[in-house]
CSV table of N, CA and C in Angstrom, one decimal:
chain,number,residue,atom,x,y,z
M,839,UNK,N,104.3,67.8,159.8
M,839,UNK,CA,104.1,66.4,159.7
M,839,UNK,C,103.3,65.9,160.9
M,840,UNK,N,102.3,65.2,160.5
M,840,UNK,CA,101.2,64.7,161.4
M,840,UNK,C,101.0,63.8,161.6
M,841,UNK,N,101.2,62.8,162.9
M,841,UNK,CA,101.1,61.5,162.7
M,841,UNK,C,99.3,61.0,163.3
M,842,UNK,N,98.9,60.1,162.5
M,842,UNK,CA,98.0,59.6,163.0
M,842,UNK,C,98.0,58.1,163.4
M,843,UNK,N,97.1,57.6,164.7
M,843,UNK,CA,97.1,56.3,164.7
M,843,UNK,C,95.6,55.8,164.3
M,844,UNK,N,95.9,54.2,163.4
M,844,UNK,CA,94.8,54.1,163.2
M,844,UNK,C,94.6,52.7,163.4
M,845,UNK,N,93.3,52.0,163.5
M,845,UNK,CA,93.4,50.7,164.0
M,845,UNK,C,94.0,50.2,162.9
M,846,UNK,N,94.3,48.6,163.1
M,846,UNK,CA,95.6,47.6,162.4
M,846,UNK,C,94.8,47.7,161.2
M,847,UNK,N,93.7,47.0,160.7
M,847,UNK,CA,93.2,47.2,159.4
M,847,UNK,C,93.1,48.3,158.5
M,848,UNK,N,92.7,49.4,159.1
M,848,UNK,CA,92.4,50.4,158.5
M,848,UNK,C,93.8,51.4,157.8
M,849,UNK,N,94.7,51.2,158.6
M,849,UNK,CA,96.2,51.6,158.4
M,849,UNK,C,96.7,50.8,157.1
M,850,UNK,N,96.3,49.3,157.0
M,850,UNK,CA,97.2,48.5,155.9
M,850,UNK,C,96.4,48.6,155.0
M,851,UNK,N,94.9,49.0,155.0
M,851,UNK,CA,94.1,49.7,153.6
M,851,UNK,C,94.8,51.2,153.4
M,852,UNK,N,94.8,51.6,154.0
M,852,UNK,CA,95.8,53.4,153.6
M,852,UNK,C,96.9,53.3,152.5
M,853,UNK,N,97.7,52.5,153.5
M,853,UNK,CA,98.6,52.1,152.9
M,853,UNK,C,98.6,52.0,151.5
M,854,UNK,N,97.7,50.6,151.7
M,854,UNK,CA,98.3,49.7,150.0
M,854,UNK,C,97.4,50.4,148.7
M,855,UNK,N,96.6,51.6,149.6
M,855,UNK,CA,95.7,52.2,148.2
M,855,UNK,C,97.4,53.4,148.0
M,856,UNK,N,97.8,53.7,148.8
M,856,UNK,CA,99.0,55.0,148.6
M,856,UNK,C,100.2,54.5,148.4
M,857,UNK,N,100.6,53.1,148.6
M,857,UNK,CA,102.1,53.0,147.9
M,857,UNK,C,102.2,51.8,147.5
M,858,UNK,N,103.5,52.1,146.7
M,858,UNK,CA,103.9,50.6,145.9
M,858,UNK,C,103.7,49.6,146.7
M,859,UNK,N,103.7,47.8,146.0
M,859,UNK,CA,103.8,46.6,146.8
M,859,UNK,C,105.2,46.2,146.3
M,860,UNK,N,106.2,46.2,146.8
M,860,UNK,CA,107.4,45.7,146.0
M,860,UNK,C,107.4,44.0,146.4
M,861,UNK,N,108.2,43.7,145.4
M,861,UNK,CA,107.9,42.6,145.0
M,861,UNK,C,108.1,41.5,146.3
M,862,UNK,N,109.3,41.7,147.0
M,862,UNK,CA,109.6,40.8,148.2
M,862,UNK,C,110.5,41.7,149.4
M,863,UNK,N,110.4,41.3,150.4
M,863,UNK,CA,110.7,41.6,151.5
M,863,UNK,C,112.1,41.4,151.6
M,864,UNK,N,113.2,42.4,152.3
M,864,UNK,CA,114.2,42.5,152.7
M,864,UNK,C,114.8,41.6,153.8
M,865,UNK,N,115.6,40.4,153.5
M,865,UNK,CA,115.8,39.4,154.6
M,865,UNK,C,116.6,39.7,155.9
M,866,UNK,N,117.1,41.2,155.6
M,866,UNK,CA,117.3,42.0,156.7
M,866,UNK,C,117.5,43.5,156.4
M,867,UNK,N,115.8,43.3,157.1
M,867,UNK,CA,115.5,44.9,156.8
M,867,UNK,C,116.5,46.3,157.4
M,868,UNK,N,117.1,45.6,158.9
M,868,UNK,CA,118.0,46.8,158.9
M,868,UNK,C,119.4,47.3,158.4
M,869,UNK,N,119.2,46.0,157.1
M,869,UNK,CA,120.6,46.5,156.2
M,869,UNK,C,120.3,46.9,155.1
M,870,UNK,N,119.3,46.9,154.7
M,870,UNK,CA,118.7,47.3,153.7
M,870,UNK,C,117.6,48.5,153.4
M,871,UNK,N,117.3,49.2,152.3
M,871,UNK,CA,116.7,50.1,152.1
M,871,UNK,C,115.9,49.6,150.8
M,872,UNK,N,114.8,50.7,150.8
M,872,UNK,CA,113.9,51.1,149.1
M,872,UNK,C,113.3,52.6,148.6
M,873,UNK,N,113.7,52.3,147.7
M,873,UNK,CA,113.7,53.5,147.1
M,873,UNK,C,112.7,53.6,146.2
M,874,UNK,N,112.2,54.8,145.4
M,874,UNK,CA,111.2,55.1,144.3
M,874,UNK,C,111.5,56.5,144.1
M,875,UNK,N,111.2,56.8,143.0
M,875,UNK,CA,111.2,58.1,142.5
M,875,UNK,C,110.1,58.4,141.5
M,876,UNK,N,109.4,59.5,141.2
M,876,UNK,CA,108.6,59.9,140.5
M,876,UNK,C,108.5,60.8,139.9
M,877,UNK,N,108.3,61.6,138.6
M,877,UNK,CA,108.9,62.8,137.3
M,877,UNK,C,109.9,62.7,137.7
M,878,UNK,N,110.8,61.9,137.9
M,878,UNK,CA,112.0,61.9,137.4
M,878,UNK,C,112.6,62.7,135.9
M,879,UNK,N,113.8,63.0,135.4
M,879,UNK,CA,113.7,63.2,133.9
M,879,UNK,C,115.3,62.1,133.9
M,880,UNK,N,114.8,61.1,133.6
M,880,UNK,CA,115.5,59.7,133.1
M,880,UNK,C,114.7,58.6,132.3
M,881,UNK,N,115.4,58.1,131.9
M,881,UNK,CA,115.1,57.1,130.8
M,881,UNK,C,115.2,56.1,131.6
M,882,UNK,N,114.4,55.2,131.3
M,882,UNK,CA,114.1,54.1,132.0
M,882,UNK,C,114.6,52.9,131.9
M,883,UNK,N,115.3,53.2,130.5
M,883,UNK,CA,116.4,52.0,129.9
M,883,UNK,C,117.9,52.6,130.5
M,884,UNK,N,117.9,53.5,130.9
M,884,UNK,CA,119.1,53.5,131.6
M,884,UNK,C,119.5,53.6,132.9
M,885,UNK,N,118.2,53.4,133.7
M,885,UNK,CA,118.4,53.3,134.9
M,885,UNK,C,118.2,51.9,135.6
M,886,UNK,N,117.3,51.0,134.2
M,886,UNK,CA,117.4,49.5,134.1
M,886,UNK,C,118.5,49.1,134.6
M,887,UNK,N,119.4,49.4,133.5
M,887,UNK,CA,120.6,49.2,133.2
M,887,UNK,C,121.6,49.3,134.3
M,888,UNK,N,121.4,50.7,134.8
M,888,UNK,CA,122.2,50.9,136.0
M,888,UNK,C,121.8,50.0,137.2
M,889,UNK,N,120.4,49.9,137.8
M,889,UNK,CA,120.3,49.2,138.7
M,889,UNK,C,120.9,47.4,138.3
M,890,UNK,N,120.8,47.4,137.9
M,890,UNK,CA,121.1,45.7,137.2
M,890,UNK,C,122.6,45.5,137.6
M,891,UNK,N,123.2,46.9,137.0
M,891,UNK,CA,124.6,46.2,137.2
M,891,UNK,C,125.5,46.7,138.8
M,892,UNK,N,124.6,47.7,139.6
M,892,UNK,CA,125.0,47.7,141.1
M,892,UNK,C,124.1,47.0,142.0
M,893,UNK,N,123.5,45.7,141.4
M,893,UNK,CA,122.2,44.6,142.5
M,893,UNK,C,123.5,43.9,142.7
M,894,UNK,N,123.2,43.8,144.0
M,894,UNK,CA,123.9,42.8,144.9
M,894,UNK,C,125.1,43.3,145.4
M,895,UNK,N,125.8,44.2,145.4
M,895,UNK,CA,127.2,45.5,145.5
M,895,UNK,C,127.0,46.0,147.1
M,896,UNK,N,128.0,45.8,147.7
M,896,UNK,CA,127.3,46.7,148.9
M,896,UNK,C,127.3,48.1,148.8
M,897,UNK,N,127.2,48.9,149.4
M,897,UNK,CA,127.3,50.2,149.5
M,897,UNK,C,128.3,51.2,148.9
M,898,UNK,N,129.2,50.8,149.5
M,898,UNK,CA,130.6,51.4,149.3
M,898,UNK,C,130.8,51.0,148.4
M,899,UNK,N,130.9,50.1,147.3
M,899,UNK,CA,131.5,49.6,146.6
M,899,UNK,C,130.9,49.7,145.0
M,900,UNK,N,129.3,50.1,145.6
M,900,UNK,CA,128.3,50.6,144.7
M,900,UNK,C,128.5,52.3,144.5
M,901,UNK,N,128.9,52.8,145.3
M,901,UNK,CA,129.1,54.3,145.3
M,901,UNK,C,130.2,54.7,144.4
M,902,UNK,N,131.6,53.6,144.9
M,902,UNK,CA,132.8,54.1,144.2
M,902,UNK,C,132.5,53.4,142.6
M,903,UNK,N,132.0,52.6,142.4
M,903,UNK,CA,131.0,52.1,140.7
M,903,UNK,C,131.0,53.3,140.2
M,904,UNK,N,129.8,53.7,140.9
M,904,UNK,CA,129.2,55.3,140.0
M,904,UNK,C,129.5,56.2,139.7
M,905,UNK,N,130.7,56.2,141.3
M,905,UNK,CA,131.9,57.4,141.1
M,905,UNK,C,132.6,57.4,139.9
M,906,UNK,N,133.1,56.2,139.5
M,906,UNK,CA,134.0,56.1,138.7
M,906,UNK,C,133.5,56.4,136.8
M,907,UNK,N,132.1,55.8,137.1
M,907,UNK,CA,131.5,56.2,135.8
M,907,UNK,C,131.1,57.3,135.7
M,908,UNK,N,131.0,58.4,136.4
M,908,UNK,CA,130.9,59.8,136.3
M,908,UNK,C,132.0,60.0,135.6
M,909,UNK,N,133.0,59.7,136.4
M,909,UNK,CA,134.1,60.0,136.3
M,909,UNK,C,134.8,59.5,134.5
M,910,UNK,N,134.0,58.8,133.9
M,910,UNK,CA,134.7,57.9,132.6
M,910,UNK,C,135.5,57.1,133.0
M,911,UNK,N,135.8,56.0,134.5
M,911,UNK,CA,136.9,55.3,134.1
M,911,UNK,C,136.3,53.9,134.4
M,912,UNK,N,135.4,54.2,134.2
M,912,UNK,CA,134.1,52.6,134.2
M,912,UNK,C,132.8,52.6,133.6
M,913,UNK,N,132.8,52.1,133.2
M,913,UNK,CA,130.9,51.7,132.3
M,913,UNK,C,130.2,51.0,132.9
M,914,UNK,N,129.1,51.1,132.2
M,914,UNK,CA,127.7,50.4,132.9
M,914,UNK,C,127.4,49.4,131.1
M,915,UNK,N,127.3,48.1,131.7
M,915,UNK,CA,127.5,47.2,130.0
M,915,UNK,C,125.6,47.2,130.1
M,916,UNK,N,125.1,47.4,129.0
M,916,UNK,CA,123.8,47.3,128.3
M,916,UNK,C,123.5,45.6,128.0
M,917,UNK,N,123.1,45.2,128.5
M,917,UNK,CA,122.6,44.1,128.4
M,917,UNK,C,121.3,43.9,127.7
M,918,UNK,N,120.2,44.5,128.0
M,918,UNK,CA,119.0,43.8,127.5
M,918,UNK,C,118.5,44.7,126.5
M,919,UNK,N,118.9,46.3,126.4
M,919,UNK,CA,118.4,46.9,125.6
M,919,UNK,C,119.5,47.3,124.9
M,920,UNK,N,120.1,46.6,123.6
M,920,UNK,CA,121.2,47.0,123.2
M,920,UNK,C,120.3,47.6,121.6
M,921,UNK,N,119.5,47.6,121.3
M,921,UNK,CA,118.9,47.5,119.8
M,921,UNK,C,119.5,46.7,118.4
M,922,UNK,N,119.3,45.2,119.3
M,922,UNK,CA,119.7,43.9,118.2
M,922,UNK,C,118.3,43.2,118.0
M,923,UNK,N,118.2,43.1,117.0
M,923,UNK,CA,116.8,42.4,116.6
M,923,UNK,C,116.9,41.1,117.2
């Protein structure tokens, strides 16, 4: 890993040609995180689904969610892609 410095302009053209713009800024970035993944093998309607229903969950509380639907003793409800006309 190679770090380079580069003047202030030139670094935020690097940048925004190499990575996502997400949509808004973290109102405290040191509690917060972002993520991305790419060739994933997931469906996109179910990870919709998942992120939807642990937004806003802290940590812990998002972890034991998931745990538990691994586990079968909680679900994740389908909201927007349920296939109802």
């Amino acid at each position: 890993l190679s770090l380079e410095v580069w003047p202030r302009g030139v670094a935020a053209q690097a940048r925004s040609a190499a990575m996502v713009k997400f949509s808004r800024e973290a109102s405290n970035p040191t509690k917060s995180c972002k993520a991305m993944g790419a060739d994933l093998r997931v469906h996109y309607k179910n990870t919709y689904e998942t992120a939807r229903a642990i937004k806003g969950m802290t940590l812990r509380v998002a972890q034991k969610y998931l745990q538990d639907v691994c586990e079968k003793r909680r679900c994740i409800p389908f909201r927007k892609y349920v296939g109802t006309c």
